[in-house]
XYZ file of N, CA, C and O in Angstrom:
540
model
N -28.151 -79.877 -54.410
C -28.560 -81.213 -54.056
C -27.677 -81.692 -52.904
O -26.472 -81.490 -52.911
N -28.278 -82.364 -51.918
C -27.506 -82.825 -50.766
C -26.639 -84.013 -51.162
O -26.889 -84.705 -52.142
N -25.611 -84.249 -50.350
C -24.708 -85.374 -50.613
C -25.456 -86.691 -50.529
O -25.208 -87.612 -51.315
N -26.423 -86.804 -49.607
C -27.188 -88.049 -49.447
C -28.039 -88.334 -50.677
O -28.095 -89.464 -51.159
N -28.705 -87.295 -51.205
C -29.536 -87.526 -52.388
C -28.677 -87.791 -53.615
O -29.058 -88.555 -54.500
N -27.506 -87.174 -53.674
C -26.578 -87.454 -54.779
C -26.084 -88.896 -54.696
O -25.998 -89.591 -55.708
N -25.779 -89.357 -53.479
C -25.362 -90.749 -53.286
C -26.466 -91.702 -53.723
O -26.200 -92.724 -54.358
N -27.710 -91.388 -53.381
C -28.840 -92.245 -53.756
C -28.983 -92.316 -55.274
O -29.295 -93.377 -55.819
N -28.754 -91.199 -55.957
C -28.844 -91.187 -57.415
C -27.722 -91.968 -58.058
O -27.873 -92.497 -59.152
N -26.561 -92.032 -57.395
C -25.402 -92.737 -57.935
C -25.409 -94.218 -57.581
O -24.643 -94.983 -58.146
N -26.257 -94.647 -56.660
C -26.316 -96.038 -56.196
C -26.611 -96.950 -57.373
O -27.391 -96.611 -58.256
N -25.981 -98.102 -57.384
C -26.246 -99.103 -58.418
C -26.531 -100.442 -57.752
O -26.215 -100.649 -56.574
N -27.143 -101.335 -58.530
C -27.501 -102.671 -58.055
C -27.105 -103.688 -59.116
O -27.217 -103.419 -60.312
N -26.700 -104.856 -58.680
C -26.531 -105.972 -59.601
C -27.908 -106.557 -59.840
O -28.879 -106.218 -59.150
N -28.019 -107.473 -60.779
C -29.310 -108.091 -61.068
C -29.856 -108.791 -59.824
O -31.035 -108.674 -59.497
N -28.996 -109.496 -59.100
C -29.436 -110.191 -57.899
C -29.845 -109.244 -56.787
O -30.833 -109.484 -56.088
N -29.088 -108.160 -56.620
C -29.415 -107.177 -55.586
C -30.747 -106.496 -55.867
O -31.575 -106.349 -54.955
N -30.969 -106.085 -57.116
C -32.215 -105.401 -57.452
C -33.393 -106.348 -57.339
O -34.454 -105.971 -56.827
N -33.220 -107.573 -57.793
C -34.295 -108.563 -57.683
C -34.668 -108.770 -56.220
O -35.854 -108.748 -55.859
N -33.673 -108.946 -55.361
C -33.938 -109.151 -53.933
C -34.554 -107.903 -53.309
O -35.486 -107.996 -52.500
N -34.047 -106.746 -53.692
C -34.527 -105.476 -53.135
C -36.015 -105.272 -53.401
O -36.744 -104.795 -52.534
N -36.461 -105.633 -54.595
C -37.855 -105.381 -54.967
C -38.715 -106.645 -54.999
O -39.878 -106.595 -55.414
N -38.150 -107.768 -54.586
C -38.945 -108.979 -54.450
C -39.393 -109.602 -55.756
O -40.521 -110.090 -55.859
N -38.523 -109.576 -56.755
C -38.825 -110.216 -58.038
C -37.702 -111.195 -58.358
O -36.673 -111.214 -57.687
N -37.903 -111.983 -59.382
C -36.855 -112.906 -59.794
C -35.908 -112.219 -60.776
O -36.271 -111.234 -61.431
N -34.715 -112.768 -60.881
C -33.774 -112.244 -61.873
C -34.321 -112.475 -63.272
O -34.073 -111.683 -64.179
N -35.077 -113.533 -63.429
C -35.696 -113.806 -64.736
C -36.661 -112.678 -65.120
O -36.727 -112.274 -66.288
N -37.406 -112.174 -64.130
C -38.315 -111.050 -64.386
C -37.530 -109.845 -64.887
O -37.927 -109.197 -65.864
N -36.418 -109.553 -64.236
C -35.600 -108.414 -64.671
C -35.097 -108.613 -66.091
O -35.124 -107.679 -66.906
N -34.636 -109.816 -66.395
C -34.145 -110.084 -67.758
C -35.280 -109.965 -68.774
O -35.075 -109.471 -69.890
N -36.480 -110.402 -68.391
C -37.636 -110.292 -69.297
C -37.948 -108.819 -69.572
O -38.150 -108.425 -70.728
N -37.983 -108.004 -68.520
C -38.270 -106.584 -68.715
C -37.174 -105.908 -69.528
O -37.448 -105.003 -70.308
N -35.959 -106.373 -69.372
C -34.866 -105.845 -70.195
C -35.081 -106.242 -71.659
O -34.950 -105.414 -72.559
N -35.445 -107.499 -71.889
C -35.688 -107.970 -73.263
C -36.840 -107.208 -73.900
O -36.837 -106.976 -75.118
N -37.814 -106.796 -73.084
C -38.957 -106.024 -73.583
C -38.616 -104.540 -73.770
O -39.445 -103.772 -74.236
N -37.395 -104.147 -73.379
C -36.975 -102.762 -73.527
C -37.472 -101.841 -72.426
O -37.375 -100.614 -72.555
N -37.991 -102.413 -71.348
C -38.496 -101.598 -70.247
C -37.385 -101.142 -69.306
O -37.499 -100.105 -68.663
N -36.336 -101.925 -69.218
C -35.170 -101.594 -68.397
C -33.935 -101.635 -69.285
O -33.854 -102.464 -70.192
N -32.993 -100.747 -69.008
C -31.768 -100.707 -69.809
C -30.550 -100.598 -68.892
O -29.934 -99.534 -68.793
N -30.209 -101.700 -68.226
C -29.038 -101.650 -67.341
C -27.755 -101.497 -68.151
O -27.695 -101.872 -69.320
N -26.754 -100.934 -67.491
C -25.429 -100.861 -68.104
C -24.786 -102.231 -67.954
O -25.119 -102.991 -67.059
N -23.877 -102.520 -68.833
C -23.162 -103.792 -68.754
C -21.701 -103.544 -68.423
O -21.072 -102.647 -68.973
N -21.212 -104.358 -67.512
C -19.790 -104.387 -67.197
C -19.387 -105.836 -67.412
O -19.672 -106.698 -66.582
N -18.814 -106.101 -68.572
C -18.560 -107.482 -68.958
C -19.889 -108.186 -69.156
O -20.736 -107.726 -69.903
N -20.090 -109.286 -68.457
C -21.347 -110.020 -68.536
C -22.363 -109.572 -67.479
O -23.487 -110.045 -67.454
N -21.955 -108.670 -66.605
C -22.803 -108.246 -65.492
C -23.698 -107.077 -65.872
O -23.255 -106.128 -66.526
N -24.942 -107.142 -65.410
C -25.876 -106.034 -65.569
C -25.768 -105.153 -64.323
O -25.814 -105.650 -63.208
N -25.697 -103.857 -64.556
C -25.635 -102.895 -63.454
C -26.831 -101.954 -63.609
O -26.951 -101.255 -64.613
N -27.691 -101.977 -62.593
C -28.926 -101.182 -62.624
C -28.730 -99.883 -61.856
O -28.146 -99.865 -60.772
N -29.258 -98.802 -62.421
C -29.137 -97.473 -61.828
C -30.402 -97.139 -61.031
O -31.388 -97.878 -61.045
N -30.363 -95.981 -60.379
C -31.547 -95.494 -59.661
C -32.707 -95.305 -60.641
O -33.868 -95.556 -60.295
N -32.412 -94.894 -61.864
C -33.446 -94.746 -62.896
C -34.097 -96.092 -63.183
O -35.312 -96.201 -63.261
N -33.274 -97.131 -63.355
C -33.811 -98.476 -63.606
C -34.681 -98.931 -62.435
O -35.749 -99.513 -62.636
N -34.231 -98.668 -61.220
C -34.982 -99.082 -60.040
C -36.328 -98.355 -59.993
O -37.361 -98.956 -59.707
N -36.317 -97.052 -60.273
C -37.562 -96.281 -60.275
C -38.519 -96.812 -61.348
O -39.720 -96.966 -61.107
N -37.984 -97.086 -62.538
C -38.822 -97.637 -63.611
C -39.403 -98.987 -63.199
O -40.578 -99.257 -63.416
N -38.570 -99.833 -62.592
C -39.040 -101.151 -62.176
C -40.143 -101.027 -61.130
O -41.135 -101.756 -61.192
N -39.989 -100.116 -60.195
C -41.041 -99.924 -59.188
C -42.353 -99.505 -59.843
O -43.418 -99.983 -59.471
N -42.286 -98.618 -60.841
C -43.496 -98.204 -61.556
C -44.108 -99.378 -62.323
O -45.326 -99.557 -62.344
N -43.267 -100.174 -62.962
C -43.748 -101.335 -63.718
C -44.441 -102.318 -62.776
O -45.554 -102.796 -63.059
N -43.804 -102.617 -61.660
C -44.368 -103.579 -60.711
C -45.689 -103.078 -60.133
O -46.636 -103.851 -59.964
N -45.763 -101.797 -59.854
C -47.022 -101.237 -59.366
C -48.107 -101.370 -60.431
O -49.222 -101.778 -60.148
N -47.759 -101.022 -61.658
C -48.733 -101.151 -62.747
C -49.212 -102.586 -62.910
O -50.397 -102.838 -63.104
N -48.298 -103.538 -62.833
C -48.665 -104.957 -62.962
C -49.590 -105.370 -61.819
O -50.562 -106.095 -62.039
N -49.300 -104.918 -60.584
C -50.179 -105.225 -59.449
C -51.569 -104.656 -59.676
O -52.559 -105.221 -59.228
N -51.640 -103.525 -60.353
C -52.921 -102.887 -60.641
C -53.625 -103.513 -61.834
O -54.710 -103.104 -62.212
N -52.987 -104.495 -62.466
C -53.615 -105.187 -63.587
C -53.299 -104.592 -64.945
O -53.955 -104.917 -65.929
N -52.297 -103.746 -65.009
C -51.941 -103.132 -66.281
C -51.081 -104.093 -67.097
O -50.305 -104.872 -66.551
N -51.229 -104.028 -68.410
C -50.403 -104.835 -69.312
C -49.006 -104.203 -69.409
O -48.810 -103.044 -69.033
N -48.068 -104.965 -69.953
C -46.722 -104.403 -70.134
C -46.722 -103.191 -71.072
O -46.039 -102.207 -70.785
N -47.491 -103.225 -72.183
C -47.526 -102.010 -73.009
C -48.081 -100.791 -72.260
O -47.603 -99.671 -72.450
N -49.074 -101.008 -71.400
C -49.596 -99.895 -70.602
C -48.536 -99.401 -69.621
O -48.365 -98.190 -69.440
N -47.827 -100.327 -68.998
C -46.743 -99.948 -68.089
C -45.674 -99.170 -68.839
O -45.155 -98.165 -68.340
N -45.345 -99.631 -70.044
C -44.333 -98.951 -70.862
C -44.738 -97.498 -71.116
O -43.913 -96.585 -71.003
N -45.996 -97.281 -71.442
C -46.468 -95.929 -71.723
C -46.244 -95.018 -70.513
O -45.764 -93.894 -70.652
N -46.561 -95.526 -69.329
C -46.401 -94.732 -68.118
C -44.920 -94.497 -67.810
O -44.499 -93.361 -67.561
N -44.110 -95.548 -67.826
C -42.697 -95.377 -67.458
C -41.928 -94.593 -68.504
O -40.987 -93.881 -68.158
N -42.320 -94.701 -69.768
C -41.650 -93.895 -70.784
C -41.926 -92.413 -70.565
O -41.049 -91.580 -70.793
N -43.124 -92.083 -70.097
C -43.419 -90.684 -69.789
C -42.598 -90.221 -68.582
O -42.232 -89.067 -68.485
N -42.304 -91.137 -67.672
C -41.482 -90.827 -66.496
C -40.131 -90.280 -66.928
O -39.575 -89.399 -66.290
N -39.603 -90.800 -68.024
C -38.298 -90.368 -68.509
C -38.353 -89.066 -69.296
O -37.321 -88.502 -69.605
N -39.552 -88.603 -69.624
C -39.672 -87.408 -70.448
C -39.387 -86.136 -69.673
O -38.975 -86.148 -68.519
N -39.635 -85.053 -70.320
C -39.422 -83.749 -69.694
C -40.431 -83.534 -68.576
O -41.469 -84.192 -68.525
N -40.119 -82.582 -67.700
C -41.029 -82.280 -66.603
C -42.417 -81.922 -67.103
O -43.408 -82.165 -66.440
N -42.512 -81.348 -68.292
C -43.802 -80.944 -68.835
C -44.692 -82.147 -69.131
O -45.892 -82.001 -69.299
N -44.096 -83.334 -69.186
C -44.915 -84.515 -69.471
C -45.574 -85.066 -68.215
O -46.368 -85.993 -68.299
N -45.271 -84.495 -67.060
C -45.858 -85.006 -65.816
C -47.379 -84.928 -65.854
O -48.069 -85.864 -65.442
N -47.923 -83.845 -66.373
C -49.383 -83.723 -66.449
C -49.957 -84.812 -67.351
O -50.952 -85.445 -67.014
N -49.312 -85.068 -68.470
C -49.776 -86.121 -69.388
C -49.655 -87.487 -68.719
O -50.545 -88.320 -68.816
N -48.553 -87.716 -68.013
C -48.355 -88.986 -67.315
C -49.450 -89.195 -66.280
O -50.058 -90.266 -66.210
N -49.711 -88.175 -65.486
C -50.721 -88.295 -64.437
C -52.115 -88.474 -65.027
O -52.906 -89.273 -64.518
N -52.410 -87.771 -66.098
C -53.716 -87.902 -66.742
C -53.897 -89.304 -67.312
O -54.944 -89.934 -67.138
N -52.866 -89.821 -67.975
C -52.920 -91.176 -68.533
C -53.080 -92.204 -67.423
O -53.924 -93.104 -67.508
N -52.278 -92.071 -66.393
C -52.341 -93.011 -65.285
C -53.701 -92.951 -64.598
O -54.301 -93.991 -64.303
N -54.201 -91.770 -64.355
C -55.494 -91.622 -63.707
C -56.614 -92.249 -64.535
O -57.486 -92.941 -63.998
N -56.568 -92.057 -65.839
C -57.567 -92.682 -66.710
C -57.530 -94.198 -66.608
O -58.567 -94.858 -66.514
N -56.329 -94.752 -66.630
C -56.199 -96.211 -66.526
C -56.625 -96.700 -65.157
O -57.267 -97.742 -65.034
N -56.273 -95.966 -64.098
C -56.694 -96.354 -62.749
C -58.217 -96.330 -62.612
O -58.799 -97.215 -61.968
N -58.857 -95.348 -63.221
C -60.328 -95.310 -63.201
C -60.912 -96.556 -63.864
O -61.878 -97.138 -63.368
N -60.317 -96.978 -64.985
C -60.776 -98.199 -65.665
C -60.576 -99.423 -64.774
O -61.438 -100.306 -64.716
N -59.450 -99.479 -64.093
C -59.151 -100.614 -63.217
C -60.152 -100.664 -62.069
O -60.639 -101.741 -61.707
N -60.483 -99.510 -61.494
C -61.458 -99.469 -60.396
C -62.806 -100.019 -60.861
O -63.421 -100.841 -60.172
N -63.259 -99.596 -62.023
C -64.535 -100.092 -62.549
C -64.477 -101.608 -62.747
O -65.395 -102.336 -62.351
N -63.389 -102.097 -63.324
C -63.229 -103.533 -63.538
C -63.230 -104.288 -62.210
O -63.908 -105.310 -62.069
N -62.490 -103.795 -61.227
C -62.442 -104.461 -59.925
C -63.797 -104.431 -59.223
O -64.190 -105.406 -58.567
N -64.524 -103.337 -59.374
C -65.868 -103.275 -58.776
C -66.790 -104.299 -59.423
O -67.592 -104.940 -58.728
N -66.691 -104.475 -60.742
C -67.498 -105.499 -61.418
C -67.112 -106.899 -60.935
O -67.980 -107.735 -60.674
N -65.813 -107.136 -60.825
C -65.360 -108.437 -60.331
C -65.834 -108.686 -58.901
O -66.228 -109.798 -58.553
N -65.771 -107.634 -58.092
C -66.214 -107.749 -56.705
C -67.702 -108.118 -56.655
O -68.107 -108.980 -55.873
N -68.491 -107.497 -57.493
C -69.925 -107.812 -57.549
C -70.133 -109.249 -58.033
O -70.977 -109.978 -57.486
N -69.378 -109.660 -59.051
C -69.468 -111.047 -59.527
C -69.104 -112.026 -58.420
O -69.770 -113.054 -58.239
N -68.063 -111.719 -57.672
C -67.664 -112.590 -56.568
C -68.741 -112.638 -55.484
O -69.029 -113.701 -54.927
N -69.335 -111.501 -55.186
C -70.406 -111.463 -54.186
C -71.566 -112.355 -54.613
O -72.080 -113.152 -53.821
N -71.967 -112.252 -55.875
C -73.061 -113.104 -56.384
C -72.673 -114.579 -56.346
O -73.476 -115.430 -55.960
N -71.452 -114.891 -56.749
C -70.990 -116.281 -56.746
C -70.962 -116.836 -55.324
O -71.409 -117.966 -55.089
N -70.458 -116.061 -54.386
C -70.450 -116.503 -52.990
C -71.859 -116.735 -52.459
O -72.106 -117.727 -51.759
N -72.764 -115.851 -52.802
C -74.156 -116.021 -52.366
C -74.735 -117.308 -52.944
O -75.419 -118.070 -52.240
N -74.453 -117.572 -54.202
C -74.961 -118.792 -54.843
C -74.342 -120.038 -54.211
O -75.033 -121.026 -53.954
N -73.056 -120.009 -53.956
C -72.382 -121.146 -53.312
C -72.977 -121.391 -51.931
O -73.261 -122.547 -51.555
N -73.173 -120.330 -51.169
C -73.762 -120.478 -49.834
C -75.182 -121.052 -49.906
O -75.567 -121.875 -49.074
N -75.941 -120.643 -50.903
C -77.307 -121.155 -51.087
C -77.279 -122.652 -51.407
O -78.022 -123.441 -50.822
N -76.411 -123.064 -52.325
C -76.294 -124.479 -52.685
C -75.807 -125.292 -51.490
O -76.301 -126.390 -51.211
N -74.827 -124.758 -50.757
C -74.317 -125.458 -49.579
C -75.431 -125.642 -48.552
O -75.548 -126.712 -47.938
N -76.241 -124.627 -48.350
C -77.358 -124.744 -47.405
C -78.365 -125.789 -47.871
O -78.876 -126.575 -47.071
N -78.648 -125.848 -49.173
C -79.545 -126.880 -49.706
C -78.959 -128.272 -49.452
O -79.692 -129.202 -49.081
N -77.660 -128.422 -49.637
C -76.993 -129.708 -49.381
C -77.110 -130.077 -47.902
O -77.395 -131.247 -47.563
N -76.886 -129.114 -47.029
C -76.997 -129.392 -45.587
C -78.416 -129.822 -45.207
O -78.593 -130.764 -44.427
N -79.420 -129.131 -45.751
C -80.819 -129.501 -45.463
C -81.112 -130.906 -45.959
O -81.732 -131.712 -45.256
N -80.665 -131.211 -47.152
C -80.942 -132.545 -47.724
C -80.232 -133.630 -46.925
O -80.805 -134.702 -46.673
N -78.983 -133.372 -46.509
C -78.255 -134.329 -45.670
C -78.999 -134.559 -44.349
O -79.103 -135.701 -43.869
N -79.506 -133.491 -43.768
C -80.253 -133.608 -42.515
C -81.504 -134.461 -42.733
O -81.850 -135.295 -41.880
N -82.180 -134.246 -43.855
C -83.364 -135.057 -44.163
C -83.018 -136.532 -44.308
O -83.724 -137.414 -43.847
N -81.905 -136.822 -44.965
C -81.493 -138.203 -45.199
C -81.081 -138.892 -43.885
O -81.229 -140.110 -43.756
N -80.608 -138.148 -42.926
C -80.202 -138.715 -41.656
C -81.399 -139.043 -40.776
O -81.275 -139.835 -39.856
N -82.538 -138.412 -41.011
C -83.718 -138.628 -40.173
C -84.383 -139.928 -40.416
O -84.359 -140.740 -41.165
């Protein structure tokens, strides 16, 4: 392993540094810790996050952006910590959930398209009626 990659693995962050680095609040980090998703080391009252914690947090945040629940995120990140042989299971689980998310988003997109069409139709009726009233 190169010295640079070893340094990256040894890098640590305080709660404020990690929150700023990944664009979340410190409260979010504490919540994920309370949920058992992150396990920072403690030095006195200070939380010290490792590269593992940062990687887990990035996976959690991605899952949340994709609409996954915290238990679903936990399932994925817990597999991340498993043996290399669990990578296939992790990818299969993630792919299945992503397929579900795509279907859900496509349905929402269709619902939004219909709603926009209806709003535009009503707005056009309002414009026509206003024009009639002005005549």
